[in-house]
mmCIF file of C-alpha atoms in Angstrom:
data_model
loop_
_atom_site.group_PDB
_atom_site.id
_atom_site.type_symbol
_atom_site.label_atom_id
_atom_site.label_comp_id
_atom_site.label_asym_id
_atom_site.label_seq_id
_atom_site.Cartn_x
_atom_site.Cartn_y
_atom_site.Cartn_z
ATOM 1 C CA MET A 1 -60.537 -103.878 -59.954
ATOM 2 C CA SER A 2 -57.973 -101.920 -58.195
ATOM 3 C CA THR A 3 -54.662 -101.806 -59.637
ATOM 4 C CA PRO A 4 -52.037 -104.610 -59.060
ATOM 5 C CA LYS A 5 -48.366 -104.312 -57.833
ATOM 6 C CA PHE A 6 -44.991 -104.908 -59.087
ATOM 7 C CA ILE A 7 -42.805 -106.941 -57.693
ATOM 8 C CA HIS A 8 -39.394 -104.128 -57.283
ATOM 9 C CA ASN A 9 -36.092 -105.708 -57.864
ATOM 10 C CA LYS A 10 -36.402 -109.146 -58.908
ATOM 11 C CA THR A 11 -33.447 -109.204 -61.290
ATOM 12 C CA HIS A 12 -30.732 -106.183 -62.291
ATOM 13 C CA PHE A 13 -32.125 -106.052 -65.844
ATOM 14 C CA HIS A 14 -33.685 -102.586 -65.653
ATOM 15 C CA GLN A 15 -30.595 -100.746 -63.705
ATOM 16 C CA ASP A 16 -28.443 -102.371 -66.004
ATOM 17 C CA LEU A 17 -30.660 -101.113 -69.078
ATOM 18 C CA LYS A 18 -30.896 -97.915 -68.026
ATOM 19 C CA LYS A 19 -26.654 -97.573 -67.112
ATOM 20 C CA ARG A 20 -26.329 -98.382 -70.464
ATOM 21 C CA VAL A 21 -29.285 -96.592 -71.836
ATOM 22 C CA ASN A 22 -28.123 -93.734 -70.307
ATOM 23 C CA GLN A 23 -24.650 -94.031 -70.915
ATOM 24 C CA TYR A 24 -25.203 -94.375 -74.723
ATOM 25 C CA PHE A 25 -26.331 -90.459 -74.613
ATOM 26 C CA ILE A 26 -23.312 -89.911 -72.334
ATOM 27 C CA ASP A 27 -21.023 -91.141 -74.625
ATOM 28 C CA ARG A 28 -22.609 -89.758 -77.791
ATOM 29 C CA LYS A 29 -23.563 -85.497 -76.548
ATOM 30 C CA LYS A 30 -26.820 -86.197 -77.326
ATOM 31 C CA ALA A 31 -30.109 -84.870 -75.795
ATOM 32 C CA ALA A 32 -32.694 -87.826 -75.425
ATOM 33 C CA THR A 33 -35.250 -85.808 -77.116
ATOM 34 C CA GLY A 34 -36.455 -85.242 -80.577
ATOM 35 C CA ASN A 35 -34.378 -83.425 -83.324
ATOM 36 C CA PHE A 36 -34.313 -81.340 -86.155
ATOM 37 C CA GLY A 37 -35.104 -84.345 -88.598
ATOM 38 C CA LEU A 38 -38.434 -85.186 -86.010
ATOM 39 C CA HIS A 39 -39.395 -81.500 -86.099
ATOM 40 C CA PHE A 40 -39.128 -80.720 -89.879
ATOM 41 C CA LYS A 41 -40.988 -83.968 -90.323
ATOM 42 C CA ALA A 42 -43.784 -82.671 -87.842
ATOM 43 C CA LEU A 43 -44.148 -79.530 -89.579
ATOM 44 C CA PHE A 44 -44.243 -81.255 -92.855
ATOM 45 C CA PHE A 45 -46.766 -83.343 -91.923
ATOM 46 C CA CYS A 46 -48.717 -80.853 -89.928
ATOM 47 C CA LEU A 47 -48.672 -77.728 -92.947
ATOM 48 C CA SER A 48 -49.686 -80.750 -95.265
ATOM 49 C CA TYR A 49 -52.789 -81.352 -93.166
ATOM 50 C CA ILE A 50 -54.072 -78.100 -92.695
ATOM 51 C CA ALA A 51 -53.710 -77.348 -96.167
ATOM 52 C CA LEU A 52 -55.341 -80.136 -97.316
ATOM 53 C CA TYR A 53 -58.279 -79.162 -94.734
ATOM 54 C CA PHE A 54 -58.204 -75.662 -96.618
ATOM 55 C CA HIS A 55 -58.706 -76.976 -99.851
ATOM 56 C CA LEU A 56 -61.474 -79.519 -99.513
ATOM 57 C CA VAL A 57 -63.464 -76.959 -97.434
ATOM 58 C CA PHE A 58 -63.113 -73.803 -99.205
ATOM 59 C CA PHE A 59 -61.398 -74.272 -102.946
ATOM 60 C CA THR A 60 -64.019 -77.767 -103.673
ATOM 61 C CA PRO A 61 -61.594 -79.885 -105.648
ATOM 62 C CA PRO A 62 -63.753 -82.555 -108.317
ATOM 63 C CA VAL A 63 -65.358 -85.571 -106.490
ATOM 64 C CA TRP A 64 -62.585 -88.219 -107.058
ATOM 65 C CA TRP A 65 -59.947 -85.720 -107.072
ATOM 66 C CA ALA A 66 -61.554 -84.887 -102.847
ATOM 67 C CA VAL A 67 -61.593 -88.424 -102.379
ATOM 68 C CA PHE A 68 -58.178 -88.966 -102.458
ATOM 69 C CA GLU A 69 -57.432 -85.870 -100.619
ATOM 70 C CA CYS A 70 -59.425 -87.468 -97.727
ATOM 71 C CA VAL A 71 -57.742 -90.502 -97.197
ATOM 72 C CA LEU A 72 -54.213 -88.163 -97.543
ATOM 73 C CA VAL A 73 -56.303 -86.431 -94.457
ATOM 74 C CA GLY A 74 -56.740 -89.838 -93.028
ATOM 75 C CA CYS A 75 -52.854 -91.167 -93.386
ATOM 76 C CA PHE A 76 -51.691 -86.953 -91.958
ATOM 77 C CA THR A 77 -53.921 -87.111 -89.361
ATOM 78 C CA ALA A 78 -52.310 -90.786 -88.110
ATOM 79 C CA ALA A 79 -49.041 -89.140 -88.932
ATOM 80 C CA ILE A 80 -49.454 -86.163 -86.639
ATOM 81 C CA GLY A 81 -50.889 -88.620 -83.951
ATOM 82 C CA PHE A 82 -47.921 -91.188 -84.581
ATOM 83 C CA ASN A 83 -44.781 -88.474 -84.442
ATOM 84 C CA VAL A 84 -45.881 -85.294 -82.846
ATOM 85 C CA MET A 85 -48.875 -85.973 -80.392
ATOM 86 C CA HIS A 86 -47.089 -89.137 -78.932
ATOM 87 C CA ASP A 87 -44.044 -87.743 -78.455
ATOM 88 C CA GLY A 88 -45.292 -84.790 -77.465
ATOM 89 C CA GLY A 89 -47.159 -86.493 -74.526
ATOM 90 C CA HIS A 90 -44.558 -88.017 -73.657
ATOM 91 C CA GLY A 91 -42.547 -84.832 -73.157
ATOM 92 C CA SER A 92 -39.870 -86.226 -75.243
ATOM 93 C CA PHE A 93 -40.943 -84.353 -78.554
ATOM 94 C CA SER A 94 -38.147 -81.219 -77.664
ATOM 95 C CA LYS A 95 -36.153 -80.514 -74.170
ATOM 96 C CA HIS A 96 -38.418 -77.252 -73.853
ATOM 97 C CA LYS A 97 -41.555 -78.440 -71.704
ATOM 98 C CA PHE A 98 -43.558 -75.935 -73.753
ATOM 99 C CA VAL A 99 -42.841 -76.939 -77.298
ATOM 100 C CA ASN A 100 -43.608 -80.653 -75.593
ATOM 101 C CA ARG A 101 -47.233 -79.220 -74.277
ATOM 102 C CA ILE A 102 -48.122 -77.867 -77.523
ATOM 103 C CA ALA A 103 -47.423 -81.192 -79.476
ATOM 104 C CA ALA A 104 -49.287 -83.252 -76.857
ATOM 105 C CA LEU A 105 -52.544 -80.584 -77.525
ATOM 106 C CA SER A 106 -52.485 -81.640 -81.251
ATOM 107 C CA VAL A 107 -54.109 -84.354 -80.212
ATOM 108 C CA ASN A 108 -57.552 -81.928 -79.967
ATOM 109 C CA PHE A 109 -57.221 -80.811 -83.258
ATOM 110 C CA LEU A 110 -57.727 -83.985 -84.159
ATOM 111 C CA GLY A 111 -60.938 -84.799 -82.695
ATOM 112 C CA ALA A 112 -59.845 -86.696 -79.826
ATOM 113 C CA SER A 113 -59.685 -85.392 -75.645
ATOM 114 C CA SER A 114 -55.354 -84.682 -74.822
ATOM 115 C CA ILE A 115 -56.785 -84.884 -71.505
ATOM 116 C CA MET A 116 -58.189 -88.105 -71.505
ATOM 117 C CA TRP A 117 -55.582 -89.316 -73.604
ATOM 118 C CA ALA A 118 -52.709 -88.812 -70.828
ATOM 119 C CA SER A 119 -54.455 -90.754 -68.160
ATOM 120 C CA LYS A 120 -55.261 -93.443 -70.832
ATOM 121 C CA HIS A 121 -51.950 -94.047 -72.425
ATOM 122 C CA ASN A 122 -49.958 -92.616 -70.735
ATOM 123 C CA VAL A 123 -50.733 -93.295 -66.744
ATOM 124 C CA ILE A 124 -52.827 -96.624 -67.646
ATOM 125 C CA HIS A 125 -51.927 -98.713 -70.759
ATOM 126 C CA HIS A 126 -47.697 -97.603 -70.175
ATOM 127 C CA THR A 127 -47.844 -99.352 -66.921
ATOM 128 C CA TYR A 128 -50.332 -102.100 -66.797
ATOM 129 C CA THR A 129 -49.603 -103.230 -70.232
ATOM 130 C CA ASN A 130 -51.911 -106.076 -71.508
ATOM 131 C CA ILE A 131 -53.650 -106.625 -67.641
ATOM 132 C CA ASP A 132 -57.075 -107.339 -68.708
ATOM 133 C CA GLY A 133 -59.987 -105.447 -66.883
ATOM 134 C CA ILE A 134 -57.399 -102.648 -66.114
ATOM 135 C CA ASP A 135 -55.537 -101.761 -70.021
ATOM 136 C CA ASP A 136 -58.574 -99.978 -71.513
ATOM 137 C CA ASP A 137 -56.202 -100.894 -75.112
ATOM 138 C CA ILE A 138 -57.194 -104.162 -74.925
ATOM 139 C CA GLU A 139 -61.628 -103.520 -74.065
ATOM 140 C CA ALA A 140 -63.549 -104.233 -76.885
ATOM 141 C CA ARG A 141 -65.924 -106.320 -75.867
ATOM 142 C CA PRO A 142 -68.614 -107.726 -77.021
ATOM 143 C CA TRP A 143 -67.541 -106.809 -80.005
ATOM 144 C CA LEU A 144 -63.744 -108.574 -80.033
ATOM 145 C CA ARG A 145 -62.275 -110.891 -77.415
ATOM 146 C CA LEU A 146 -58.528 -109.564 -77.205
ATOM 147 C CA CYS A 147 -57.228 -111.929 -74.479
ATOM 148 C CA GLU A 148 -58.040 -115.318 -72.923
ATOM 149 C CA THR A 149 -59.304 -113.920 -69.895
ATOM 150 C CA GLN A 150 -62.046 -111.993 -71.412
ATOM 151 C CA LYS A 151 -65.962 -114.440 -72.718
ATOM 152 C CA ARG A 152 -66.218 -115.631 -75.499
ATOM 153 C CA TYR A 153 -69.665 -114.739 -78.049
ATOM 154 C CA LYS A 154 -70.494 -117.055 -80.776
ATOM 155 C CA ALA A 155 -69.586 -113.937 -83.115
ATOM 156 C CA HIS A 156 -65.974 -113.988 -82.544
ATOM 157 C CA LYS A 157 -65.722 -117.189 -84.433
ATOM 158 C CA PHE A 158 -65.584 -114.518 -87.428
ATOM 159 C CA GLN A 159 -63.473 -111.685 -85.604
ATOM 160 C CA HIS A 160 -60.234 -112.390 -87.645
ATOM 161 C CA LEU A 161 -62.260 -111.590 -91.060
ATOM 162 C CA TYR A 162 -64.637 -108.189 -89.807
ATOM 163 C CA PHE A 163 -62.196 -106.982 -87.223
ATOM 164 C CA TRP A 164 -60.706 -104.620 -90.449
ATOM 165 C CA VAL A 165 -64.096 -102.857 -89.984
ATOM 166 C CA LEU A 166 -64.307 -102.782 -86.589
ATOM 167 C CA TYR A 167 -61.527 -100.751 -86.388
ATOM 168 C CA SER A 168 -61.728 -98.375 -89.135
ATOM 169 C CA LEU A 169 -64.645 -97.006 -86.979
ATOM 170 C CA LEU A 170 -61.858 -96.543 -84.243
ATOM 171 C CA HIS A 171 -61.646 -92.780 -84.572
ATOM 172 C CA ILE A 172 -64.933 -91.846 -85.504
ATOM 173 C CA LEU A 173 -65.564 -93.581 -81.949
ATOM 174 C CA TRP A 174 -63.567 -91.787 -80.404
ATOM 175 C CA ILE A 175 -63.991 -88.581 -81.390
ATOM 176 C CA PHE A 176 -68.153 -88.619 -80.594
ATOM 177 C CA LEU A 177 -68.336 -91.683 -77.930
ATOM 178 C CA THR A 178 -65.161 -93.128 -76.245
ATOM 179 C CA ASP A 179 -63.554 -89.662 -74.729
ATOM 180 C CA TYR A 180 -67.154 -88.602 -73.182
ATOM 181 C CA GLN A 181 -67.769 -91.559 -71.907
ATOM 182 C CA LYS A 182 -64.756 -91.580 -69.993
ATOM 183 C CA TYR A 183 -65.695 -87.726 -68.845
ATOM 184 C CA PHE A 184 -69.191 -88.679 -67.772
ATOM 185 C CA LYS A 185 -68.461 -91.856 -65.879
ATOM 186 C CA LYS A 186 -64.975 -90.557 -64.231
ATOM 187 C CA LYS A 187 -63.364 -93.296 -65.135
ATOM 188 C CA ILE A 188 -61.096 -95.688 -68.133
ATOM 189 C CA GLY A 189 -62.331 -98.752 -67.619
ATOM 190 C CA THR A 190 -62.446 -99.613 -64.478
ATOM 191 C CA VAL A 191 -59.539 -96.747 -63.136
ATOM 192 C CA PRO A 192 -60.888 -94.331 -61.631
ATOM 193 C CA LEU A 193 -60.381 -91.083 -63.615
ATOM 194 C CA ARG A 194 -58.368 -88.463 -61.240
ATOM 195 C CA PRO A 195 -60.677 -85.264 -60.334
ATOM 196 C CA LEU A 196 -60.409 -82.836 -63.568
ATOM 197 C CA LYS A 197 -59.341 -79.136 -62.476
ATOM 198 C CA LYS A 198 -61.579 -76.362 -63.433
ATOM 199 C CA ARG A 199 -59.121 -75.524 -66.450
ATOM 200 C CA GLU A 200 -59.170 -79.128 -67.911
ATOM 201 C CA HIS A 201 -63.356 -79.115 -67.655
ATOM 202 C CA ILE A 202 -62.975 -75.804 -69.799
ATOM 203 C CA ALA A 203 -60.301 -77.685 -71.947
ATOM 204 C CA PHE A 204 -61.878 -80.885 -72.467
ATOM 205 C CA TRP A 205 -65.618 -78.962 -73.824
ATOM 206 C CA ALA A 206 -63.190 -76.202 -75.747
ATOM 207 C CA ALA A 207 -61.251 -78.794 -77.670
ATOM 208 C CA LYS A 208 -64.838 -80.722 -78.286
ATOM 209 C CA ILE A 209 -66.572 -77.919 -79.566
ATOM 210 C CA GLY A 210 -63.923 -76.334 -81.736
ATOM 211 C CA TYR A 211 -63.634 -80.134 -83.643
ATOM 212 C CA ILE A 212 -67.494 -79.997 -84.281
ATOM 213 C CA ALA A 213 -67.280 -76.438 -85.535
ATOM 214 C CA PHE A 214 -64.277 -76.787 -87.934
ATOM 215 C CA PHE A 215 -64.465 -80.250 -89.068
ATOM 216 C CA VAL A 216 -68.831 -80.645 -89.030
ATOM 217 C CA VAL A 217 -70.284 -77.520 -89.049
ATOM 218 C CA ILE A 218 -68.510 -75.331 -91.057
ATOM 219 C CA PRO A 219 -67.593 -77.970 -93.690
ATOM 220 C CA ILE A 220 -71.288 -78.922 -94.270
ATOM 221 C CA ILE A 221 -72.093 -75.062 -94.737
ATOM 222 C CA GLN A 222 -69.418 -74.963 -97.136
ATOM 223 C CA VAL A 223 -69.556 -78.409 -99.359
ATOM 224 C CA GLY A 224 -73.503 -79.846 -97.993
ATOM 225 C CA TRP A 225 -74.388 -82.182 -95.493
ATOM 226 C CA LEU A 226 -73.435 -85.550 -97.990
ATOM 227 C CA TYR A 227 -69.882 -84.165 -99.604
ATOM 228 C CA TRP A 228 -69.164 -83.527 -95.708
ATOM 229 C CA LEU A 229 -70.629 -86.876 -94.749
ATOM 230 C CA VAL A 230 -68.812 -88.887 -97.286
ATOM 231 C CA GLY A 231 -65.435 -87.006 -96.995
ATOM 232 C CA PHE A 232 -65.400 -87.457 -92.968
ATOM 233 C CA LEU A 233 -66.351 -91.021 -93.026
ATOM 234 C CA ILE A 234 -63.566 -92.159 -95.512
ATOM 235 C CA ALA A 235 -61.112 -89.565 -93.407
ATOM 236 C CA THR A 236 -61.706 -90.809 -90.292
ATOM 237 C CA MET A 237 -61.630 -94.482 -91.453
ATOM 238 C CA VAL A 238 -58.746 -94.246 -92.709
ATOM 239 C CA THR A 239 -56.933 -92.888 -89.928
ATOM 240 C CA GLY A 240 -58.946 -95.287 -87.495
ATOM 241 C CA LEU A 241 -57.772 -98.257 -89.158
ATOM 242 C CA LEU A 242 -53.975 -96.870 -90.023
ATOM 243 C CA ILE A 243 -54.059 -96.004 -85.942
ATOM 244 C CA SER A 244 -55.646 -99.221 -84.796
ATOM 245 C CA ILE A 245 -52.965 -101.386 -86.677
ATOM 246 C CA VAL A 246 -49.942 -99.944 -85.880
ATOM 247 C CA PHE A 247 -50.723 -100.395 -81.953
ATOM 248 C CA GLN A 248 -52.697 -103.399 -82.081
ATOM 249 C CA LEU A 249 -49.433 -105.150 -83.141
ATOM 250 C CA ALA A 250 -47.569 -104.019 -80.477
ATOM 251 C CA HIS A 251 -48.936 -106.054 -78.046
ATOM 252 C CA THR A 252 -52.098 -108.475 -79.576
ATOM 253 C CA VAL A 253 -49.960 -110.725 -81.653
ATOM 254 C CA GLU A 254 -49.345 -114.702 -81.014
ATOM 255 C CA HIS A 255 -46.242 -114.344 -78.786
ATOM 256 C CA THR A 256 -47.258 -111.561 -76.543
ATOM 257 C CA HIS A 257 -48.132 -112.397 -72.815
ATOM 258 C CA PHE A 258 -51.237 -111.305 -70.653
ATOM 259 C CA PRO A 259 -50.443 -111.693 -67.319
ATOM 260 C CA LEU A 260 -52.840 -112.052 -64.240
ATOM 261 C CA PRO A 261 -52.203 -110.755 -60.775
ATOM 262 C CA THR A 262 -52.169 -112.969 -58.034
ATOM 263 C CA ASP A 263 -54.951 -113.596 -55.249
ATOM 264 C CA GLU A 264 -52.751 -111.091 -53.420
ATOM 265 C CA ASN A 265 -52.697 -108.752 -56.632
ATOM 266 C CA LYS A 266 -49.394 -108.316 -57.423
ATOM 267 C CA ILE A 267 -47.394 -109.092 -60.800
ATOM 268 C CA GLU A 268 -45.026 -111.750 -60.297
ATOM 269 C CA ASN A 269 -42.940 -109.565 -62.565
ATOM 270 C CA ASP A 270 -41.116 -106.398 -62.065
ATOM 271 C CA TRP A 271 -42.305 -103.724 -63.552
ATOM 272 C CA ALA A 272 -39.308 -103.481 -67.055
ATOM 273 C CA ILE A 273 -39.505 -107.468 -67.542
ATOM 274 C CA HIS A 274 -43.271 -107.078 -67.694
ATOM 275 C CA GLN A 275 -43.044 -104.720 -70.233
ATOM 276 C CA ILE A 276 -40.268 -107.066 -72.708
ATOM 277 C CA GLU A 277 -43.565 -109.618 -72.510
ATOM 278 C CA THR A 278 -45.987 -108.000 -73.412
ATOM 279 C CA THR A 279 -44.629 -106.228 -76.036
ATOM 280 C CA ALA A 280 -43.329 -106.510 -79.462
ATOM 281 C CA ASN A 281 -41.523 -104.955 -82.519
ATOM 282 C CA PHE A 282 -42.174 -105.029 -86.157
ATOM 283 C CA ALA A 283 -40.366 -104.309 -89.539
ATOM 284 C CA THR A 284 -37.866 -102.398 -87.372
ATOM 285 C CA ARG A 285 -35.311 -102.843 -90.369
ATOM 286 C CA ASN A 286 -37.819 -100.492 -92.902
ATOM 287 C CA LYS A 287 -36.892 -96.968 -92.269
ATOM 288 C CA LEU A 288 -39.925 -95.871 -93.936
ATOM 289 C CA ILE A 289 -42.473 -97.781 -91.721
ATOM 290 C CA SER A 290 -40.069 -96.413 -89.025
ATOM 291 C CA TRP A 291 -40.221 -92.780 -89.990
ATOM 292 C CA LEU A 292 -44.495 -92.732 -90.690
ATOM 293 C CA VAL A 293 -45.360 -94.352 -87.962
ATOM 294 C CA GLY A 294 -42.997 -92.478 -85.300
ATOM 295 C CA GLY A 295 -41.202 -95.552 -84.467
ATOM 296 C CA LEU A 296 -44.158 -96.814 -82.876
ATOM 297 C CA ASN A 297 -42.804 -100.021 -84.571
ATOM 298 C CA PHE A 298 -40.484 -100.418 -81.783
ATOM 299 C CA GLN A 299 -43.006 -100.895 -78.985
ATOM 300 C CA VAL A 300 -40.634 -102.414 -76.872
ATOM 301 C CA GLU A 301 -38.059 -99.638 -76.758
ATOM 302 C CA HIS A 302 -41.203 -97.125 -76.069
ATOM 303 C CA HIS A 303 -42.239 -99.355 -73.664
ATOM 304 C CA LEU A 304 -39.572 -99.030 -71.383
ATOM 305 C CA PHE A 305 -37.849 -95.680 -72.462
ATOM 306 C CA PRO A 306 -41.315 -93.667 -73.249
ATOM 307 C CA LYS A 307 -39.058 -90.646 -72.338
ATOM 308 C CA ILE A 308 -36.906 -90.999 -74.702
ATOM 309 C CA SER A 309 -37.863 -89.742 -78.646
ATOM 310 C CA HIS A 310 -38.237 -92.852 -81.360
ATOM 311 C CA VAL A 311 -35.834 -91.094 -83.587
ATOM 312 C CA HIS A 312 -33.369 -92.575 -80.804
ATOM 313 C CA TYR A 313 -35.336 -95.931 -80.884
ATOM 314 C CA PRO A 314 -32.832 -97.608 -83.574
ATOM 315 C CA ALA A 315 -30.106 -97.356 -81.551
ATOM 316 C CA ILE A 316 -30.885 -97.898 -78.486
ATOM 317 C CA SER A 317 -32.268 -101.274 -79.874
ATOM 318 C CA LYS A 318 -29.243 -102.875 -79.358
ATOM 319 C CA LEU A 319 -28.575 -102.287 -76.646
ATOM 320 C CA VAL A 320 -31.949 -103.454 -75.387
ATOM 321 C CA LYS A 321 -31.810 -106.544 -77.506
ATOM 322 C CA GLN A 322 -28.417 -107.361 -76.010
ATOM 323 C CA THR A 323 -29.561 -106.881 -72.230
ATOM 324 C CA CYS A 324 -32.651 -109.074 -73.245
ATOM 325 C CA GLU A 325 -29.985 -112.015 -74.027
ATOM 326 C CA GLU A 326 -28.066 -111.173 -71.194
ATOM 327 C CA TYR A 327 -31.169 -111.816 -68.840
ATOM 328 C CA GLY A 328 -32.476 -114.719 -70.599
ATOM 329 C CA LEU A 329 -35.795 -112.785 -71.486
ATOM 330 C CA LYS A 330 -37.323 -113.144 -74.925
ATOM 331 C CA TYR A 331 -37.688 -110.286 -77.144
ATOM 332 C CA ILE A 332 -40.573 -110.413 -79.046
ATOM 333 C CA GLU A 333 -40.129 -108.598 -83.053
ATOM 334 C CA TYR A 334 -41.467 -109.963 -86.580
ATOM 335 C CA PRO A 335 -39.072 -108.906 -89.058
ATOM 336 C CA LYS A 336 -41.702 -107.420 -91.654
ATOM 337 C CA MET A 337 -45.030 -105.850 -90.567
ATOM 338 C CA ARG A 338 -46.950 -108.216 -92.449
ATOM 339 C CA HIS A 339 -45.697 -111.025 -90.913
ATOM 340 C CA ALA A 340 -46.909 -109.014 -87.560
ATOM 341 C CA ILE A 341 -50.183 -108.062 -89.057
ATOM 342 C CA VAL A 342 -50.541 -112.266 -89.897
ATOM 343 C CA SER A 343 -49.804 -113.133 -86.233
ATOM 344 C CA HIS A 344 -52.907 -110.661 -85.157
ATOM 345 C CA VAL A 345 -55.106 -112.373 -86.983
ATOM 346 C CA HIS A 346 -54.423 -115.958 -86.085
ATOM 347 C CA TYR A 347 -54.258 -114.495 -82.580
ATOM 348 C CA LEU A 348 -57.596 -113.286 -83.091
ATOM 349 C CA LYS A 349 -58.758 -116.401 -84.611
ATOM 350 C CA ARG A 350 -57.441 -118.220 -81.960
ATOM 351 C CA LEU A 351 -59.188 -116.504 -79.882
ATOM 352 C CA GLY A 352 -62.440 -116.880 -81.851
ATOM 353 C CA GLN A 353 -62.606 -120.472 -81.647
ATOM 354 C CA ALA A 354 -64.420 -122.285 -78.898
ATOM 355 C CA ASP A 355 -61.949 -123.319 -75.633
#
């Protein structure tokens, strides 16, 4: 499937919104990138992650305490992904490109490939959000049906019940399967992967081998096969569940759209309006959730301004809401996280029913 084209300048919504947001940073003399609070948070998450690793692997705590620490490892893995890697990958973590690069590379230490993530997320997902056949984030067939254009199987009748288990497997599949599928097939979904340079091939394999050495081989040597397996499954399943829930609440809920290209392979909206219609926010007034998930509960703002750090999303969200209202666009937002989860469950249940 070839990638569709968006209609440009259908309205002045995007231009007006960009002017207002740019003016916000000019008036306050602020950089659009991360601040001290973000960098301190990143340091806390990363040091905690390293400390937990060393304590679990080299000091062998009692089983009950080790289980608790493995859960924390899963939480900190997701937190680093949300707060450090994600902003770094979009170039918004710091004013310095080198620091952004280091932050983006942190995903390699979490088991995934920064190269595959950049293409899958930054390029494909952020451009072709919720377009079936292109956006790999809504591709979970045959296990889940995530939009109406996907084929329904009998098992989907129960997908609103068993999706929790599948979501918990996301991270372990990411580590050991899906990155390799993209690498060897040379495409992400139906979109061809750009040819990798020699150093990128080396970087891909170095990251994968390094992760296996530190998180498989060394732990097995230190604590034994069974203890490693149980601990690894706990950590990766917690990570998978957290990552899946946060990202799915942004796009696969009851009020988001799943546009289809026309016969001329065009999307009948400009890119910015497409992002508004396919994206949802949740729990934006909950400062703790915003802090933990790296502002990914402000997905509307993130999709419109991915190069702006999430620390600024609460402020610019007011400008986005106001501009949407002026242009008659529906700004999708769930007041509480539980409301978004319920909407996601209802959405999965509806798609699982017979057409």
